[in-house]
Amino acid sequence: MAAVTPASVPAVAVDVYTLPPARPWYTDVVVRILRRKPLGTIGGAIVIVMLLAAVFADLLTPYGFAQTSLRERFITVNADHWLGTDQLGRDVLTRILYAARISLYVGFGAVGLGSLLATALGIFSAYWGGRVDLLLQRVVDAWMAFPGLLILMSILSLLGPSVLNITLVLGIAFGIQNSRIVRGVALSIKENTYIEGTRALGAGHARVTLVHILPNVFPTIIVVATTGLSTVILTEASLSFLGLGVPPPYPTWGGMLSLAGLDHMYRAPWLAIWPAVALSLAVFGFNMLGDALRDLLDPRLRGG
Amino acid sequence: MKQYVLRRLALAVPTLVLVSLIVFSIMRFMPGDVVIRMVEGHAYAPTIEALRKELGLDRPAVVQYLDWVGGIVLRGDFGNSYWTRQPIFDEFVRRFPVTLELAALTILVSVVIGILVGIVSAVRQDTASDYVGRVLAILALSVPYFGLAVLVVVLPSIYFKWTPVWTYVALTTDPLENLKIMIVPALVFGVTRAGPIMRIMRSALLEVMRQDYIRTAWSKGLPERVIVLRHALKNAMIPVVTLVGLQTPLYIGGSVIIETIFRLPGVGLFFFEALTRLDYPVVQSVNLIVATMVVGLNLAIDLTYAFLDPRIRYR
């Protein structure tokens, strides 16, 4: 094909001033996601619904999440209680909506904290290198040798169940684990000649790490965070299931499923079904959204 | 090869020392006091201080740590439970077969389902069976195993008057009865773990099927079954083995939940009971033993690579 030079431009000159304005970058991204990632789109839609449910839980339901009504126990389904009521007459739909709020609170809190920690640890370890790196990586090794749930359960049984505790513990665990990935990326960035050049120009360590390495690590962090959300939410649910996560009366999907209510579930199976469905949908949504974002943002991490 | 194994074993020592330090520090320096919990639980002691002294908790943390680790290294003694005063290691050994059997059956279920569906999905790429397989894998990924377990315990008992068997029978006493008990938890756990295996099997096989030696096999006129099963499968197994290995800690963590739901007297239940009682030595030692197993398992997995792909050699 001939190069586009003024000579090869056809008679109809293109008037650059009347060209439609360039589409902002995000419409492009959205269109691409919709076309190439239908499952990711479904996941994203679920996540948005969940977000809305979490934010507007107060407006969506007339009941409080701990509001009991002993005259209305074990209702299967009726006009007032769309998903029925539990052994204390609490509205199941209300509790599921509020549980979305707590799951997202813990999920985003832990992933946010964990991403910060992973970034700081990973970049520091990679940039500093040498003995510090070696020592830090051995600690990370030791941490990874623990079967995840066991050590989290140990810590939480000591700290006691609370929303803050579980967020902190999950966040720190997430941070240590993913610092490995950040470190790997930072290591390869560190080797670029422009880093050497910046150093030669007299930039300090803080400037090199924050201005030159951090932005390049950013896509990886976004991917790690989005794919990690479903794991964190699932872990929170497992811990709450065991009674080590979020304490009552706050509703969580894991807590609603927990063995404490098993006797009631035989009488009212919807007490087990709806939280399980809600949790599965949430995990599905975050999984699919995370996968799609990963493929689009950082194909290197595929299958990770 | 031998040198490689030795080097890896030597590297495992500092890791395990760090593991023991981490778990010990967590147990000692976080809030929560076993002594108070024990007194609340009606443990006999004249005073709280006396109980603390009896358990050796009044000594400096360094001494306690050295006592614990020293016992393990010198005498293979993991200490006694504070509550039952029984040796931890004996109890662990007594309960381990249950957890091992559960894990083995779970892995078997998940690997068989995952590999079969994965192969069909890859070989029949972009057909209806591929889509069905992929949707099933996504479902399996999304449904939490404890949710499924609760549903399996609750729903059949309501609608079919079927309940899982609650009283545990050891494998050695009555293998058939034992299998009847273990198969339901193993199926529940295994099915939910099959999702990732299926996905990775599919993508690995697709990749291998595009390689030159497979084209050669096709051009030799070999039947598809031989190409897939004899030529491609073994090479495609490496990521699958890695994944199963990476997941094993999840099986162990998950076994705590599965054993509590199905009332199986395994290590998981032992651990969970110890947790609720803040039984430090049990929690510490079980964590350490399991971490040791994970480290050993990782080595074993690295060694199977050489078996699966002769191109891999360790030096």
Coordinates of C-alpha atoms in Angstrom, one line a residue:
Chain A
M1 CA 0.0 0.0 0.0
A2 CA 1.3 3.4 -0.9
A3 CA 2.2 5.7 1.9
V4 CA -0.3 8.4 2.5
T5 CA 1.3 11.5 1.1
P6 CA -0.5 14.7 -0.1
A7 CA 0.0 13.4 -3.7
S8 CA -2.0 10.2 -3.1
V9 CA -4.8 12.0 -1.3
P10 CA -7.9 11.8 -3.5
A11 CA -9.5 14.8 -4.9
V12 CA -12.0 15.0 -2.1
A13 CA -9.9 16.6 0.6
V14 CA -10.7 15.7 4.1
D15 CA -11.5 18.7 6.1
V16 CA -9.9 18.0 9.4
Y17 CA -12.0 20.7 11.1
T18 CA -15.2 18.9 10.5
L19 CA -14.0 15.5 11.6
P20 CA -16.1 14.2 14.5
P21 CA -14.3 14.8 17.8
A22 CA -12.1 11.9 18.8
R23 CA -14.0 9.4 21.0
P24 CA -12.8 9.5 24.5
W25 CA -10.6 6.5 25.3
Y26 CA -13.2 4.9 27.7
T27 CA -15.9 4.5 25.1
D28 CA -13.5 2.5 23.1
V29 CA -12.7 0.3 26.1
V30 CA -16.4 -0.2 26.9
V31 CA -17.2 -1.2 23.3
R32 CA -14.3 -3.6 23.3
I33 CA -15.4 -5.2 26.5
L34 CA -19.0 -5.6 25.4
R35 CA -18.0 -7.2 22.2
R36 CA -15.2 -9.4 23.3
K37 CA -16.1 -10.2 26.8
P38 CA -19.8 -11.1 27.1
L39 CA -19.2 -13.0 30.4
G40 CA -17.3 -10.1 31.8
T41 CA -20.1 -7.8 30.9
I42 CA -22.6 -10.0 32.8
G43 CA -20.2 -10.1 35.7
G44 CA -19.9 -6.3 35.6
A45 CA -23.7 -6.0 35.5
I46 CA -24.0 -8.2 38.6
V47 CA -21.3 -6.2 40.4
I48 CA -23.1 -3.0 39.6
V49 CA -26.4 -4.4 40.9
M50 CA -24.6 -5.5 44.0
L51 CA -23.0 -2.1 44.5
L52 CA -26.4 -0.4 44.1
A53 CA -28.0 -2.9 46.6
A54 CA -25.2 -2.2 49.1
V55 CA -25.4 1.5 48.8
F56 CA -29.2 1.9 48.8
A57 CA -30.0 -1.0 51.1
D58 CA -31.8 1.4 53.5
L59 CA -34.0 2.7 50.7
L60 CA -34.8 -0.6 49.1
T61 CA -36.3 -2.3 52.1
P62 CA -38.6 -1.0 54.9
Y63 CA -37.1 -3.3 57.5
G64 CA -33.9 -3.1 59.5
F65 CA -31.4 -5.9 59.2
A66 CA -31.8 -6.9 62.8
Q67 CA -35.5 -6.1 63.1
T68 CA -37.2 -9.1 64.6
S69 CA -40.9 -9.9 64.4
L70 CA -41.8 -13.0 66.4
R71 CA -45.3 -13.1 64.9
E72 CA -43.9 -13.5 61.4
R73 CA -41.3 -16.3 61.8
F74 CA -40.6 -18.8 59.1
I75 CA -42.6 -17.2 56.4
T76 CA -41.8 -18.8 53.0
V77 CA -42.7 -16.0 50.8
N78 CA -45.4 -13.3 50.8
A79 CA -46.1 -9.8 49.5
D80 CA -44.3 -8.3 52.5
H81 CA -41.4 -10.7 52.6
W82 CA -40.3 -11.6 49.1
L83 CA -37.6 -14.1 50.2
G84 CA -39.3 -15.1 53.4
T85 CA -38.3 -14.6 57.0
D86 CA -36.0 -16.4 59.4
Q87 CA -36.4 -17.9 62.9
L88 CA -36.6 -14.5 64.5
G89 CA -39.0 -13.1 61.8
R90 CA -36.2 -11.0 60.2
D91 CA -36.7 -10.3 56.5
V92 CA -34.3 -12.5 54.5
L93 CA -34.2 -10.1 51.5
T94 CA -33.3 -7.2 53.8
R95 CA -30.5 -9.2 55.4
I96 CA -29.2 -10.3 52.0
L97 CA -29.1 -6.7 50.8
Y98 CA -27.3 -5.5 53.9
A99 CA -24.9 -8.4 53.7
A100 CA -23.9 -7.1 50.3
R101 CA -23.0 -3.9 52.0
I102 CA -20.8 -5.7 54.5
S103 CA -19.2 -8.0 51.9
L104 CA -18.3 -5.0 49.8
Y105 CA -17.1 -3.1 52.7
V106 CA -14.8 -5.9 53.8
G107 CA -13.9 -6.8 50.2
F108 CA -13.0 -3.3 49.1
G109 CA -11.4 -2.4 52.4
A110 CA -9.2 -5.5 52.5
V111 CA -8.3 -5.3 48.8
G112 CA -7.6 -1.6 49.0
L113 CA -5.4 -2.0 52.0
G114 CA -3.8 -5.1 50.6
S115 CA -3.0 -3.5 47.3
L116 CA -1.3 -0.6 49.0
L117 CA 0.7 -3.0 51.1
A118 CA 1.5 -5.2 48.1
T119 CA 2.7 -2.2 46.1
A120 CA 4.8 -0.7 48.9
L121 CA 6.3 -4.1 49.8
G122 CA 6.8 -5.3 46.2
I123 CA 8.4 -2.1 44.9
F124 CA 10.6 -1.6 48.0
S125 CA 11.8 -5.2 47.8
A126 CA 12.5 -5.1 44.1
Y127 CA 14.1 -1.6 44.1
W128 CA 16.2 -2.1 47.2
G129 CA 17.3 -5.6 46.2
G130 CA 20.2 -7.3 47.9
R131 CA 19.9 -8.7 51.4
V132 CA 16.7 -6.8 52.2
D133 CA 15.0 -8.3 49.2
L134 CA 16.3 -11.8 50.1
L135 CA 15.1 -11.5 53.7
L136 CA 11.7 -10.1 52.7
Q137 CA 11.1 -12.8 50.1
R138 CA 11.9 -15.5 52.7
V139 CA 9.3 -14.0 54.9
V140 CA 6.8 -14.0 52.0
D141 CA 7.8 -17.7 51.3
A142 CA 7.1 -18.6 54.9
W143 CA 3.8 -16.8 54.8
M144 CA 2.8 -18.6 51.6
A145 CA 3.7 -22.0 53.2
F146 CA 0.7 -21.6 55.5
P147 CA -2.4 -23.0 54.1
G148 CA -4.3 -19.7 53.8
L149 CA -7.4 -20.4 55.8
L150 CA -5.6 -22.0 58.8
I151 CA -3.5 -19.0 59.7
L152 CA -6.3 -16.6 59.1
M153 CA -8.5 -18.6 61.4
S154 CA -5.8 -18.7 64.0
I155 CA -5.4 -14.9 63.9
L156 CA -9.1 -14.1 64.0
S157 CA -9.8 -16.5 66.8
L158 CA -7.4 -14.5 68.9
L159 CA -8.5 -11.1 67.7
G160 CA -12.2 -11.9 68.0
P161 CA -14.8 -11.4 65.2
S162 CA -15.3 -7.8 64.1
V163 CA -15.7 -6.1 60.8
L164 CA -12.5 -4.1 61.3
N165 CA -10.5 -7.1 62.4
I166 CA -11.4 -9.2 59.4
T167 CA -10.8 -6.3 57.0
L168 CA -7.3 -5.7 58.5
V169 CA -6.4 -9.4 58.6
L170 CA -7.6 -10.1 55.0
G171 CA -5.9 -7.0 53.8
I172 CA -2.6 -7.8 55.3
A173 CA -2.7 -11.3 54.0
F174 CA -3.7 -10.1 50.6
G175 CA -0.9 -7.6 50.6
I176 CA 1.9 -10.1 51.6
Q177 CA 0.7 -12.6 49.0
N178 CA 0.5 -10.2 46.1
S179 CA 3.6 -8.3 46.9
R180 CA 5.3 -11.2 45.0
I181 CA 3.6 -10.3 41.8
V182 CA 4.3 -6.6 42.1
R183 CA 7.9 -7.3 42.9
G184 CA 8.3 -9.3 39.8
V185 CA 6.9 -6.6 37.6
A186 CA 8.9 -3.9 39.4
L187 CA 12.1 -6.0 39.0
S188 CA 11.7 -6.0 35.2
I189 CA 10.9 -2.3 35.1
K190 CA 13.9 -1.5 37.2
E191 CA 16.2 -2.9 34.6
N192 CA 15.1 -0.4 31.9
T193 CA 17.7 2.1 30.8
Y194 CA 15.4 5.0 31.4
I195 CA 15.5 4.2 35.1
E196 CA 19.3 4.3 34.9
G197 CA 19.0 7.5 33.0
T198 CA 16.8 9.1 35.5
R199 CA 19.2 8.1 38.2
A200 CA 22.1 9.6 36.2
L201 CA 20.2 12.9 36.0
G202 CA 20.2 13.0 39.7
A203 CA 16.8 11.8 40.7
G204 CA 16.5 10.5 44.2
H205 CA 15.2 7.0 45.2
A206 CA 11.8 8.4 46.1
R207 CA 11.4 10.1 42.7
V208 CA 12.5 7.0 40.8
T209 CA 10.1 4.7 42.6
L210 CA 7.1 7.0 42.8
V211 CA 7.3 8.8 39.5
H212 CA 8.9 6.2 37.3
I213 CA 8.3 2.7 38.6
L214 CA 4.9 3.1 40.3
P215 CA 2.9 4.2 37.2
N216 CA 4.3 1.2 35.3
V217 CA 3.3 -1.2 38.1
F218 CA -0.2 0.3 38.2
P219 CA -1.9 -1.9 35.6
T220 CA -0.7 -5.0 37.4
I221 CA -2.0 -3.7 40.7
I222 CA -5.4 -3.0 39.1
V223 CA -5.6 -6.5 37.8
V224 CA -4.4 -8.1 41.0
A225 CA -7.0 -6.1 42.9
T226 CA -10.0 -6.9 40.7
T227 CA -9.2 -10.6 40.4
G228 CA -8.6 -10.6 44.2
L229 CA -12.0 -9.2 45.1
S230 CA -13.9 -12.5 44.6
T231 CA -11.3 -14.4 46.6
V232 CA -11.4 -11.9 49.5
I233 CA -15.2 -12.0 49.5
L234 CA -15.3 -15.8 49.5
T235 CA -12.7 -15.9 52.3
E236 CA -14.7 -13.5 54.3
A237 CA -17.8 -15.7 53.8
S238 CA -15.8 -18.8 54.9
L239 CA -14.6 -17.1 58.0
S240 CA -18.0 -15.7 58.8
F241 CA -19.4 -19.2 58.2
L242 CA -17.2 -20.5 60.9
G243 CA -18.2 -17.6 63.2
L244 CA -14.7 -16.0 63.0
G245 CA -15.6 -13.2 60.6
V246 CA -18.3 -10.7 61.0
P247 CA -20.2 -11.0 64.3
P248 CA -23.9 -11.0 64.6
P249 CA -26.2 -9.2 64.4
Y250 CA -24.6 -7.9 61.2
P251 CA -25.8 -10.1 58.4
T252 CA -23.3 -11.7 56.0
W253 CA -23.9 -14.4 53.4
G254 CA -21.5 -16.7 55.1
G255 CA -22.9 -16.0 58.5
M256 CA -26.5 -16.6 57.3
L257 CA -25.4 -20.0 56.0
S258 CA -23.5 -21.0 59.1
L259 CA -24.1 -24.1 61.1
A260 CA -25.6 -22.1 64.0
G261 CA -28.8 -21.9 61.9
L262 CA -28.7 -25.5 60.6
D263 CA -31.6 -26.6 62.8
H264 CA -33.8 -23.8 61.4
M265 CA -32.8 -24.6 57.8
Y266 CA -34.4 -28.0 58.0
R267 CA -37.6 -26.2 58.7
A268 CA -37.0 -23.3 56.3
P269 CA -34.6 -24.4 53.5
W270 CA -34.8 -20.9 51.9
L271 CA -32.7 -19.7 54.8
A272 CA -29.9 -21.7 53.2
I273 CA -30.8 -21.3 49.6
W274 CA -30.9 -17.5 49.3
P275 CA -27.6 -16.6 50.9
A276 CA -25.9 -19.3 48.9
V277 CA -27.4 -17.9 45.7
A278 CA -26.4 -14.4 46.6
L279 CA -22.9 -15.4 47.5
S280 CA -22.5 -17.4 44.3
L281 CA -23.8 -14.6 42.2
A282 CA -21.4 -12.1 43.8
V283 CA -18.4 -14.4 43.4
F284 CA -19.4 -15.2 39.8
G285 CA -19.8 -11.5 39.1
F286 CA -16.4 -10.5 40.5
N287 CA -14.7 -13.5 38.9
M288 CA -15.9 -12.8 35.4
L289 CA -15.3 -9.1 35.7
G290 CA -11.9 -9.6 37.0
D291 CA -11.0 -12.2 34.3
A292 CA -12.2 -9.8 31.6
L293 CA -10.3 -6.9 33.0
R294 CA -7.2 -9.0 33.4
D295 CA -7.3 -10.1 29.8
L296 CA -7.8 -6.5 28.6
L297 CA -5.3 -4.8 30.9
D298 CA -2.5 -7.3 31.4
P299 CA -2.5 -10.4 29.3
R300 CA 0.8 -11.5 30.9
L301 CA -1.2 -12.6 34.0
R302 CA -3.6 -14.8 32.1
G303 CA -4.2 -18.1 33.8
G304 CA -2.6 -16.8 36.9
Chain B
M1 CA 18.8 -34.5 40.7
K2 CA 19.9 -35.7 44.1
Q3 CA 21.8 -32.5 44.6
Y4 CA 18.7 -30.5 43.6
V5 CA 16.6 -32.3 46.1
L6 CA 19.2 -31.8 48.9
R7 CA 19.4 -28.1 48.0
R8 CA 15.7 -27.7 48.1
L9 CA 15.5 -29.5 51.5
A10 CA 18.2 -27.2 52.9
L11 CA 16.2 -24.2 51.7
A12 CA 13.1 -25.5 53.4
V13 CA 14.8 -25.2 56.8
P14 CA 14.9 -21.4 57.1
T15 CA 11.4 -21.2 55.7
L16 CA 10.1 -23.5 58.4
V17 CA 12.0 -21.6 61.1
L18 CA 10.3 -18.5 59.9
V19 CA 6.9 -20.2 59.8
S20 CA 7.3 -21.3 63.4
L21 CA 8.4 -17.8 64.4
I22 CA 5.4 -16.2 62.6
V23 CA 2.8 -18.6 64.1
F24 CA 4.3 -18.4 67.6
S25 CA 4.4 -14.6 67.5
I26 CA 0.8 -14.5 66.3
M27 CA -0.4 -16.8 69.1
R28 CA 1.5 -15.0 71.9
F29 CA 1.4 -11.3 71.0
M30 CA -2.2 -11.0 69.8
P31 CA -5.0 -10.4 72.3
G32 CA -6.9 -13.4 73.6
D33 CA -5.9 -15.3 76.7
V34 CA -6.1 -19.0 76.9
V35 CA -5.9 -19.0 80.7
I36 CA -9.0 -16.8 81.1
R37 CA -10.8 -18.9 78.6
M38 CA -9.9 -22.0 80.5
V39 CA -11.0 -20.6 83.8
E40 CA -14.3 -19.6 82.1
G41 CA -14.5 -23.2 80.8
H42 CA -14.2 -24.5 84.4
A43 CA -10.6 -25.7 84.3
Y44 CA -9.5 -26.4 87.8
A45 CA -6.9 -24.1 89.2
P46 CA -6.5 -22.4 92.6
T47 CA -5.7 -19.0 91.0
I48 CA -5.3 -17.7 87.5
E49 CA -1.6 -17.1 88.2
A50 CA -1.2 -20.7 89.3
L51 CA -2.7 -22.0 86.0
R52 CA -0.5 -19.6 84.0
K53 CA 2.5 -21.0 85.9
E54 CA 1.4 -24.5 85.4
L55 CA 1.1 -24.1 81.7
G56 CA 4.5 -22.4 81.5
L57 CA 3.0 -19.2 80.2
D58 CA 4.7 -17.0 82.9
R59 CA 8.1 -17.6 81.3
P60 CA 9.5 -15.1 78.8
A61 CA 8.3 -15.6 75.2
V62 CA 11.8 -16.5 74.0
V63 CA 12.0 -19.3 76.5
Q64 CA 8.6 -20.6 75.5
Y65 CA 9.5 -20.5 71.8
L66 CA 12.8 -22.3 72.3
D67 CA 11.0 -24.9 74.5
W68 CA 8.4 -25.5 71.8
V69 CA 10.8 -25.7 68.9
G70 CA 13.5 -27.5 70.9
G71 CA 11.0 -30.2 71.8
I72 CA 10.1 -30.7 68.2
V73 CA 13.7 -30.8 66.9
L74 CA 15.3 -32.8 69.7
R75 CA 12.5 -35.2 70.7
G76 CA 9.9 -34.9 68.0
D77 CA 7.6 -33.7 70.7
F78 CA 5.0 -31.2 69.6
G79 CA 3.8 -30.5 73.1
N80 CA 0.5 -31.2 74.8
S81 CA -2.9 -29.7 74.5
Y82 CA -3.6 -27.2 77.3
W83 CA -7.1 -28.5 77.7
T84 CA -6.9 -32.3 77.3
R85 CA -3.2 -32.5 78.3
Q86 CA -2.8 -35.1 75.6
P87 CA 0.3 -35.2 73.2
I88 CA -0.6 -33.2 70.1
F89 CA 1.3 -35.3 67.7
D90 CA -0.4 -38.5 68.7
E91 CA -3.8 -36.9 68.3
F92 CA -2.7 -35.5 64.9
V93 CA -1.6 -38.9 63.8
R94 CA -4.8 -40.5 65.0
R95 CA -6.9 -38.0 63.0
F96 CA -4.8 -37.5 60.0
P97 CA -6.1 -40.6 58.0
V98 CA -9.6 -39.0 58.0
T99 CA -8.3 -35.8 56.5
L100 CA -6.0 -37.5 54.1
E101 CA -8.8 -39.7 52.8
L102 CA -11.0 -36.7 52.4
A103 CA -8.3 -34.9 50.6
A104 CA -7.4 -37.8 48.4
L105 CA -11.1 -38.5 47.4
T106 CA -11.6 -34.8 46.8
I107 CA -8.6 -34.5 44.6
L108 CA -9.6 -37.6 42.8
V109 CA -13.1 -36.3 42.1
S110 CA -12.0 -32.9 41.1
V111 CA -9.1 -34.2 38.9
V112 CA -11.3 -36.8 37.1
I113 CA -14.1 -34.4 36.5
G114 CA -11.7 -31.5 35.6
I115 CA -9.5 -33.5 33.2
L116 CA -12.4 -35.3 31.4
V117 CA -14.4 -32.2 30.9
G118 CA -11.3 -30.3 30.0
I119 CA -10.2 -32.7 27.4
V120 CA -13.7 -32.8 25.8
S121 CA -13.8 -29.0 25.9
A122 CA -10.4 -28.6 24.2
V123 CA -10.8 -31.3 21.6
R124 CA -14.3 -30.2 20.6
Q125 CA -13.4 -26.5 20.9
D126 CA -16.3 -24.1 20.2
T127 CA -18.9 -26.7 19.9
A128 CA -21.9 -27.1 22.1
S129 CA -20.1 -29.5 24.5
D130 CA -17.3 -27.0 24.9
Y131 CA -19.7 -24.3 25.9
V132 CA -21.5 -26.7 28.3
G133 CA -18.2 -27.6 29.9
R134 CA -17.1 -24.0 30.2
V135 CA -20.4 -22.9 31.8
L136 CA -20.2 -25.8 34.2
A137 CA -16.6 -24.8 35.1
I138 CA -17.7 -21.2 35.8
L139 CA -20.6 -22.4 37.9
A140 CA -18.2 -24.6 39.9
L141 CA -15.9 -21.7 40.4
S142 CA -18.7 -19.5 41.7
V143 CA -20.6 -21.8 44.1
P144 CA -18.8 -21.7 47.5
Y145 CA -18.2 -25.3 48.7
F146 CA -19.6 -24.6 52.1
G147 CA -22.8 -23.2 50.7
L148 CA -23.1 -26.3 48.5
A149 CA -22.3 -28.5 51.5
V150 CA -25.1 -26.9 53.6
L151 CA -27.5 -27.3 50.8
V152 CA -26.6 -31.0 50.4
V153 CA -27.1 -31.5 54.1
V154 CA -30.4 -29.7 54.3
L155 CA -32.3 -30.1 51.0
P156 CA -32.2 -33.9 50.5
S157 CA -33.3 -34.4 54.0
I158 CA -36.4 -32.3 53.5
Y159 CA -37.4 -33.5 50.0
F160 CA -36.0 -37.0 49.8
K161 CA -35.8 -37.9 53.5
W162 CA -32.0 -38.6 52.9
T163 CA -29.4 -37.4 55.3
P164 CA -25.6 -37.9 55.3
V165 CA -24.4 -40.5 57.7
W166 CA -23.3 -38.7 60.8
T167 CA -21.5 -41.4 62.8
Y168 CA -18.0 -41.9 61.5
V169 CA -16.7 -45.4 60.8
A170 CA -12.9 -45.8 60.2
L171 CA -11.7 -47.0 56.9
T172 CA -10.0 -50.0 58.6
T173 CA -13.2 -51.0 60.4
D174 CA -15.6 -51.1 57.5
P175 CA -14.3 -49.8 54.2
L176 CA -17.7 -49.8 52.5
E177 CA -19.5 -48.0 55.3
N178 CA -16.6 -45.6 55.5
L179 CA -16.8 -44.8 51.8
K180 CA -20.5 -44.2 52.1
I181 CA -19.7 -41.5 54.7
M182 CA -16.8 -39.9 52.8
I183 CA -18.2 -39.8 49.3
V184 CA -20.7 -37.1 49.8
P185 CA -18.3 -34.5 51.4
A186 CA -15.7 -35.5 48.8
L187 CA -18.1 -35.0 45.9
V188 CA -19.3 -31.7 47.2
F189 CA -15.8 -30.4 47.8
G190 CA -14.4 -32.0 44.6
V191 CA -17.0 -30.7 42.3
T192 CA -16.4 -27.1 43.4
R193 CA -12.7 -27.6 42.9
A194 CA -13.0 -29.1 39.5
G195 CA -13.7 -25.7 37.8
P196 CA -10.2 -24.3 37.8
I197 CA -8.7 -27.7 36.9
M198 CA -11.1 -28.0 33.9
R199 CA -10.2 -24.5 32.7
I200 CA -6.5 -25.0 33.0
M201 CA -6.7 -28.5 31.4
R202 CA -8.6 -27.0 28.5
S203 CA -6.2 -24.1 27.8
A204 CA -3.1 -26.3 28.3
L205 CA -4.4 -29.0 25.9
L206 CA -5.3 -26.4 23.3
E207 CA -1.8 -25.0 23.5
V208 CA -0.2 -28.4 23.2
M209 CA -2.5 -29.4 20.3
R210 CA -1.1 -26.6 18.2
Q211 CA 2.5 -27.7 18.5
D212 CA 4.6 -29.1 15.7
Y213 CA 5.0 -32.6 17.1
I214 CA 1.2 -33.0 17.2
R215 CA 1.0 -31.9 13.6
T216 CA 3.5 -34.6 12.8
A217 CA 1.4 -37.1 14.7
W218 CA -1.6 -36.1 12.7
S219 CA 0.3 -36.4 9.4
K220 CA 1.4 -39.9 10.4
G221 CA -2.3 -40.7 10.3
L222 CA -2.7 -41.6 13.9
P223 CA -6.2 -41.7 15.2
E224 CA -7.4 -38.7 17.3
R225 CA -7.7 -40.8 20.5
V226 CA -4.0 -41.8 20.4
I227 CA -2.9 -38.3 19.6
V228 CA -4.9 -36.7 22.4
L229 CA -4.3 -39.4 25.1
R230 CA -0.8 -40.6 24.3
H231 CA 0.9 -37.6 22.7
A232 CA -0.7 -34.4 24.0
L233 CA -2.2 -35.2 27.4
K234 CA 1.0 -35.9 29.2
N235 CA 2.6 -32.6 28.2
A236 CA -0.6 -30.7 28.9
M237 CA -0.6 -32.1 32.5
I238 CA 2.1 -29.9 33.8
P239 CA -0.1 -26.9 34.6
V240 CA -2.7 -29.2 35.9
V241 CA -0.3 -30.8 38.4
T242 CA 0.9 -27.3 39.4
L243 CA -2.6 -26.2 40.0
V244 CA -3.5 -29.3 42.0
G245 CA -0.4 -28.7 44.1
L246 CA -1.2 -25.0 44.6
Q247 CA -4.7 -25.9 45.6
T248 CA -3.7 -28.5 48.2
P249 CA -3.4 -25.9 51.0
L250 CA -6.9 -24.9 50.0
Y251 CA -8.1 -28.5 50.5
I252 CA -6.5 -28.5 54.0
G253 CA -8.0 -25.1 54.9
G254 CA -11.3 -26.2 53.4
S255 CA -11.2 -29.5 55.2
V256 CA -11.7 -27.6 58.4
I257 CA -15.1 -26.3 57.1
I258 CA -16.1 -29.6 55.4
E259 CA -15.2 -31.6 58.5
T260 CA -17.2 -29.3 60.7
I261 CA -20.3 -29.6 58.5
F262 CA -20.1 -33.3 58.0
R263 CA -18.8 -34.0 61.5
L264 CA -15.8 -36.0 60.3
P265 CA -13.3 -36.5 63.1
G266 CA -10.2 -35.3 61.1
V267 CA -7.4 -32.8 61.7
G268 CA -9.6 -30.0 60.5
L269 CA -12.1 -30.5 63.3
F270 CA -9.3 -31.0 65.8
F271 CA -7.9 -27.7 64.7
F272 CA -11.2 -25.9 64.8
E273 CA -12.0 -27.2 68.3
A274 CA -8.5 -26.1 69.4
L275 CA -9.2 -22.6 67.9
T276 CA -12.4 -22.1 69.7
R277 CA -10.6 -22.9 73.0
L278 CA -7.5 -20.9 72.1
D279 CA -5.4 -24.0 72.7
Y280 CA -2.1 -22.3 71.7
P281 CA 0.1 -25.4 71.4
V282 CA -2.4 -27.3 69.2
V283 CA -3.0 -24.3 66.9
Q284 CA 0.8 -23.6 66.6
S285 CA 1.8 -27.2 66.0
V286 CA -0.9 -28.1 63.6
N287 CA -0.1 -24.9 61.6
L288 CA 3.6 -25.9 61.6
I289 CA 3.0 -29.5 60.7
V290 CA 0.7 -28.6 57.8
A291 CA 3.1 -25.9 56.6
T292 CA 5.9 -28.5 56.6
M293 CA 3.6 -30.8 54.5
V294 CA 3.0 -27.9 52.0
V295 CA 6.7 -27.3 51.6
G296 CA 7.3 -31.0 51.0
L297 CA 4.5 -31.1 48.6
N298 CA 5.8 -28.2 46.6
L299 CA 9.1 -30.0 46.2
A300 CA 7.3 -33.2 45.2
I301 CA 5.3 -31.3 42.6
D302 CA 8.5 -29.7 41.1
L303 CA 9.9 -33.2 40.8
T304 CA 6.9 -34.6 39.0
Y305 CA 7.5 -32.0 36.2
A306 CA 10.7 -33.9 35.3
F307 CA 8.6 -37.1 35.0
L308 CA 5.9 -35.5 32.9
D309 CA 8.2 -33.6 30.6
P310 CA 11.5 -35.3 29.9
R311 CA 12.9 -32.0 28.6
I312 CA 12.9 -30.7 32.2
R313 CA 16.0 -31.7 34.1
Y314 CA 17.0 -30.5 37.5
R315 CA 20.6 -29.8 38.5

